[in-house]
Short mmCIF file of C-alpha atoms in Angstrom, two decimals:
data_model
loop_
_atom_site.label_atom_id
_atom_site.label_comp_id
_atom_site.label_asym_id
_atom_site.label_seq_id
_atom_site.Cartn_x
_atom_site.Cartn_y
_atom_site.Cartn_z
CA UNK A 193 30.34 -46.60 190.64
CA UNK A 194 32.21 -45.94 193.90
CA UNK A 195 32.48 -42.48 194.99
CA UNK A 196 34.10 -40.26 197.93
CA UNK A 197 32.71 -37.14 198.72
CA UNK A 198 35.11 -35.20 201.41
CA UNK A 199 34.64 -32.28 203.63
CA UNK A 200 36.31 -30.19 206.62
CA UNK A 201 37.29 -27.03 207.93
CA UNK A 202 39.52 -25.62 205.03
CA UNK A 203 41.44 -22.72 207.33
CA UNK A 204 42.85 -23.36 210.57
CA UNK A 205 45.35 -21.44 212.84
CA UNK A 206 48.49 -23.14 214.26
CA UNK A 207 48.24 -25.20 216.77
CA UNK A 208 44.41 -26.42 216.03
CA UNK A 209 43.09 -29.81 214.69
CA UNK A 210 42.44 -30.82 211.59
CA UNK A 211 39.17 -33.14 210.79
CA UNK A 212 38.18 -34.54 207.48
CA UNK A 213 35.30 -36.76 206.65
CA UNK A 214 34.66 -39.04 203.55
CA UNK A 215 31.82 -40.01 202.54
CA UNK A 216 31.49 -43.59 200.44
CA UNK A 217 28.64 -43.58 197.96
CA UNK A 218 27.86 -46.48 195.72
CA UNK A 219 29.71 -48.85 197.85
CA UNK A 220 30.26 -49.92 201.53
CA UNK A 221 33.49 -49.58 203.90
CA UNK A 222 33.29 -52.95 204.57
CA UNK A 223 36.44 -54.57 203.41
CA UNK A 224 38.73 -52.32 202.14
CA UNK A 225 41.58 -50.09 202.78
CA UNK A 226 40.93 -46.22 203.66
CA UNK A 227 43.94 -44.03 203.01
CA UNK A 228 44.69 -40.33 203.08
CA UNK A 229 47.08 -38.33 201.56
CA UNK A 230 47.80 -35.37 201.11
CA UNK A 231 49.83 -32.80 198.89
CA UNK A 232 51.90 -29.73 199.80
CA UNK A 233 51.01 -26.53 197.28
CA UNK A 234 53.34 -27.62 194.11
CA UNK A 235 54.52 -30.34 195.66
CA UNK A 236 54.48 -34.87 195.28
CA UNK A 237 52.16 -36.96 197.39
CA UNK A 238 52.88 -37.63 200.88
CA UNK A 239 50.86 -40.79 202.18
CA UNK A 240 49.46 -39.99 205.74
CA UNK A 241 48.11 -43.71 206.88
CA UNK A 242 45.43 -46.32 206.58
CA UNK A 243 42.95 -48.50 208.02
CA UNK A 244 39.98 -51.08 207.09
CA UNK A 245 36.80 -51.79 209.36
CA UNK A 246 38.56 -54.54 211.19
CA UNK A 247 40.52 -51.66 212.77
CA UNK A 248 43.86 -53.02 211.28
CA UNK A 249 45.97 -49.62 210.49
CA UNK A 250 49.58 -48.45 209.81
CA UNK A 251 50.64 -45.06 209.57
CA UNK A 252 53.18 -42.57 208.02
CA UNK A 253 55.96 -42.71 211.19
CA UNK A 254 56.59 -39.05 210.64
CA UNK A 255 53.24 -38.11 211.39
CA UNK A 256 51.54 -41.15 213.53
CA UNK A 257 52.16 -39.50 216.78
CA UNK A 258 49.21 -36.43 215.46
CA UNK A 259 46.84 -38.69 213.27
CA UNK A 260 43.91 -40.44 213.87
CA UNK A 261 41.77 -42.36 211.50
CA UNK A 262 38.71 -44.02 212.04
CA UNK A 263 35.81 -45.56 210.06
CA UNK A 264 32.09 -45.75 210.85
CA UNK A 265 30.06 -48.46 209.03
CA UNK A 266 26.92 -46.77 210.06
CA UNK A 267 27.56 -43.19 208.94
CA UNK A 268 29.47 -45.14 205.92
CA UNK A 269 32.25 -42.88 206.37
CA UNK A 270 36.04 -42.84 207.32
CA UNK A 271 37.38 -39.83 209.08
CA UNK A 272 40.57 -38.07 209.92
CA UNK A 273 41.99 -35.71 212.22
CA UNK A 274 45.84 -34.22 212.65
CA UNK A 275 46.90 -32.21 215.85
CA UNK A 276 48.86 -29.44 216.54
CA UNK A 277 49.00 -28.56 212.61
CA UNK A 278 51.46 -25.94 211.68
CA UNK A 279 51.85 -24.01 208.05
CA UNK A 280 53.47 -27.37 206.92
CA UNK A 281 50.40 -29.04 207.17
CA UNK A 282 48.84 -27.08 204.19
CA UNK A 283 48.08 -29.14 201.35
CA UNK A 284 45.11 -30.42 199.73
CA UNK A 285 44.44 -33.92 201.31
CA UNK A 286 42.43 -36.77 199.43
CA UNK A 287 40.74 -39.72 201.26
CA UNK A 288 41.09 -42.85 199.19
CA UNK A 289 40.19 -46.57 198.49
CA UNK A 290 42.83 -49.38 198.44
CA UNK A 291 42.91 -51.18 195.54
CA UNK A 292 45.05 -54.27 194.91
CA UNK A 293 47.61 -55.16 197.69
CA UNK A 294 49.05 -51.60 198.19
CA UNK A 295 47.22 -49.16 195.52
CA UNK A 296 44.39 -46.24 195.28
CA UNK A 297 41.60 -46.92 192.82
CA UNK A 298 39.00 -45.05 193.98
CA UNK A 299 39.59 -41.00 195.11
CA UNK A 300 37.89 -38.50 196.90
CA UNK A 301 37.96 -34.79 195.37
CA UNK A 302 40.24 -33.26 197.70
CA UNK A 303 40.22 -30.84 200.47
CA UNK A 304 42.38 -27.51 200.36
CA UNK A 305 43.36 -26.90 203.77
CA UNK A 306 45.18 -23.93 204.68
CA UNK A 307 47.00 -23.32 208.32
CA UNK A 308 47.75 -19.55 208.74
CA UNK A 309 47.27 -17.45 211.78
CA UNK B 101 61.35 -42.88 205.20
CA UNK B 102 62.42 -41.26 202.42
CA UNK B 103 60.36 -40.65 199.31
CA UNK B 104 61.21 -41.87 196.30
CA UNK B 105 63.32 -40.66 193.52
CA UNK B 106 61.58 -39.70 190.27
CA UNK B 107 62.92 -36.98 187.72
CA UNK B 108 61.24 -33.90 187.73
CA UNK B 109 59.98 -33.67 184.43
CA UNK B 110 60.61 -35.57 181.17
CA UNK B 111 59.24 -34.43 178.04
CA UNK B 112 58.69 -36.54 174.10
CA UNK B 113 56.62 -35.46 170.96
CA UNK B 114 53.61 -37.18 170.07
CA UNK B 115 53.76 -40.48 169.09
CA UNK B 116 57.14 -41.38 170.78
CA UNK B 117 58.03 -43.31 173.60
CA UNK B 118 59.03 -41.87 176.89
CA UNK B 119 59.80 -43.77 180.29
CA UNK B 120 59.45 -42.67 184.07
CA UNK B 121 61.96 -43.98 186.36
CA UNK B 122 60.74 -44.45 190.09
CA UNK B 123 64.12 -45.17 192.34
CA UNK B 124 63.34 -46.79 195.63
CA UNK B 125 65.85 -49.03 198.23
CA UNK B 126 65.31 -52.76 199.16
CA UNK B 127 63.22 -51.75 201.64
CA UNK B 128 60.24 -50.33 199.14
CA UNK B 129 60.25 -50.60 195.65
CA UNK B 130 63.32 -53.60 195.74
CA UNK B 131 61.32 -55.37 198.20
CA UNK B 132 57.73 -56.10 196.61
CA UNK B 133 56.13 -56.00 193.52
CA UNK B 134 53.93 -53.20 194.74
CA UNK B 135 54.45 -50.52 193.17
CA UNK B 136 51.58 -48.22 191.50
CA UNK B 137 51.70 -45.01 189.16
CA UNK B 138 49.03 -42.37 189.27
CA UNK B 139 48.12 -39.85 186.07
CA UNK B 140 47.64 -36.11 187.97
CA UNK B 141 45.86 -33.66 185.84
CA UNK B 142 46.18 -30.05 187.60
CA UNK B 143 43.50 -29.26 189.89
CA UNK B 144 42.24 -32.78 189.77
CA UNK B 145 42.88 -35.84 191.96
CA UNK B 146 45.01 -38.45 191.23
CA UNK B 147 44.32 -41.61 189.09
CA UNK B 148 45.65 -44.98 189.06
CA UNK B 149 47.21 -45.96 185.87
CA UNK B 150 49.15 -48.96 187.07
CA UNK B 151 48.99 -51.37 190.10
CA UNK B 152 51.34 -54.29 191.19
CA UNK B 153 54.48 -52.99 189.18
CA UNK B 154 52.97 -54.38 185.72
CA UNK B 155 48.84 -54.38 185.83
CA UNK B 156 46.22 -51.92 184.11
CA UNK B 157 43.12 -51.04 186.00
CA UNK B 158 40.26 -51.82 184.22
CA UNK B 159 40.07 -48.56 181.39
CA UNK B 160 43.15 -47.41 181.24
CA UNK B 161 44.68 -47.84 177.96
CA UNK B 162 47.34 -49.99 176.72
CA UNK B 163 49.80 -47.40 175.53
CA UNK B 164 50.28 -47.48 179.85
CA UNK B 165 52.92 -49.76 181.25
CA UNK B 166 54.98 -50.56 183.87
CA UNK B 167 58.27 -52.62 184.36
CA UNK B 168 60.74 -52.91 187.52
CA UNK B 169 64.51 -54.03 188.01
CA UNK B 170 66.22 -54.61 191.38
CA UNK B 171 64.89 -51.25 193.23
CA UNK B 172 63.70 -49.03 190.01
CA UNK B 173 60.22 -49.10 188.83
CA UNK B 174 59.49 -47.91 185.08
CA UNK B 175 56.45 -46.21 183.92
CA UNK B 176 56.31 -46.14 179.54
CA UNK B 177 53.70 -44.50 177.71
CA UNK B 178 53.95 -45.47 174.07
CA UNK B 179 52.46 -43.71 170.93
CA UNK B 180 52.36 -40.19 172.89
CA UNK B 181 49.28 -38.08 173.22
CA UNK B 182 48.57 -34.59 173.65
CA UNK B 183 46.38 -35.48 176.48
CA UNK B 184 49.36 -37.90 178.01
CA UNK B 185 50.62 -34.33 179.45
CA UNK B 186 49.89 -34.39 183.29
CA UNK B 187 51.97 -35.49 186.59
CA UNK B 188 53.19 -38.81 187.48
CA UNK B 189 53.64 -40.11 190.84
CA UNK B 190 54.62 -43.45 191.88
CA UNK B 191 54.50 -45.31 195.16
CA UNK B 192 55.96 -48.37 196.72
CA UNK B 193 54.50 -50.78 199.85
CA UNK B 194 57.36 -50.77 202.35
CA UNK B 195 58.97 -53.31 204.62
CA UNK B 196 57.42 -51.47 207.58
CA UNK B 197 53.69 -52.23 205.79
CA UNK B 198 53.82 -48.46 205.36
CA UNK B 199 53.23 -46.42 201.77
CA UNK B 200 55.72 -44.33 200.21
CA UNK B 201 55.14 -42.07 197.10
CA UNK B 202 58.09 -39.93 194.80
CA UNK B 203 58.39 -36.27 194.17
CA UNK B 204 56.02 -36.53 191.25
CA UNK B 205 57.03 -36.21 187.21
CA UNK B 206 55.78 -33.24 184.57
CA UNK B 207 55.48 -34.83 181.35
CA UNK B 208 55.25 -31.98 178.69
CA UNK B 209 53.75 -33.33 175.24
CA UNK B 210 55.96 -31.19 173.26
#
């Protein structure tokens, strides 16, 4: 049974960097898609980006120029990090496994992060 | 890109019928047969419910399913249950091989 264990810095001030790790237990990185999204405090999903091993990634075009995601087959991990977050950044943000051609089967627990000064 | 269109909350007794409509353009949910709907419990992460417009993930039960016509995708839940009542997002593949989700649905088991 697949699953994602997340962690990260859960209060940041304006201006600073976000960076989330995932953890993948019971299965390996190797091929599949990583995503991460995120939610807003009441709010729908908003579907930051994704990428798989080979490096092959697309992202959300309102946020690409600030993210970066990466995965690291030795650590079995994938990882993200979001610059120059502001109090619209706060949210809980999942990491997630692609399922199917464009779906999320497997999900981390979620990480509350909140951007305050 | 713009998120899709979902109501904000629908609501049906148990044991009736209710149906989620997921509004997209041709350049989402008109444009592939990928879309997917995810059950949201509060608190909890999402789960997927439905993949590839139509298909159950292994487990999920077949009171779950989904339909789509031109650029709206359908999610029904037959024979309503008490523990039916959660969120319901649904999210499209785009024609810029980019993922877009709606505002999310309450269903209320009344």
């Amino acid at each position: 049974q697949v699953q994602l264990q997340q962690w990260g810095a859960g209060l940041l001030k304006p201006g600073e960097t976000l960076s989330l790790t995932c953890a993948v237990y019971g299965g390996s990185v190797r091929g599949h898609f990583w995503s991460w999204i995120r939610q807003p405090p009441g709010k729908g999903l908003e579907w930051i980006g994704e990428l798989n091993d080979s490096g092959r990634s697309s992202y959300n075009p309102s946020l690409k120029s600030r993210v970066t995601l990466s995965v690291d087959t030795s650590k079995n991990q994938v990882s993200l990090t979001l610059s120059g977050v502001t109090a619209a950044d706060t949210g809980v943000f999942y990491c997630a496994r692609g399922q199917a051609a464009a779906a999320t089967g497997h999900w981390g627990q979620g990480t509350l992060v909140i951007v305050s000064s | 890109q713009s998120a899709l269109i979902q109501p904000a909350s629908v609501s049906g007794s148990p044991g009736q019928s209710i149906t989620i409509s997921c509004t997209g353009t041709n350049r989402d949910v008109g444009a592939y047969d990928y879309v997917s709907w995810y059950q949201q419990y509060p608190g909890k992460a999402p789960k997927l419910v439905i993949y590839d417009v139509r298909y159950r993930p292994s487990g999920i039960s077949s009171r779950f399913s989904g339909s789509k016509s031109g650029n709206t995708a359908s999610l029904t839940i037959s024979g309503l249950q008490a523990e039916d009542e959660a969120d319901y997002h649904c999210s499209s593949y785009t024609t810029i091989n980019t993922r877009v989700f709606g505002g999310g649905t309450k269903l209320t088991v009344l």
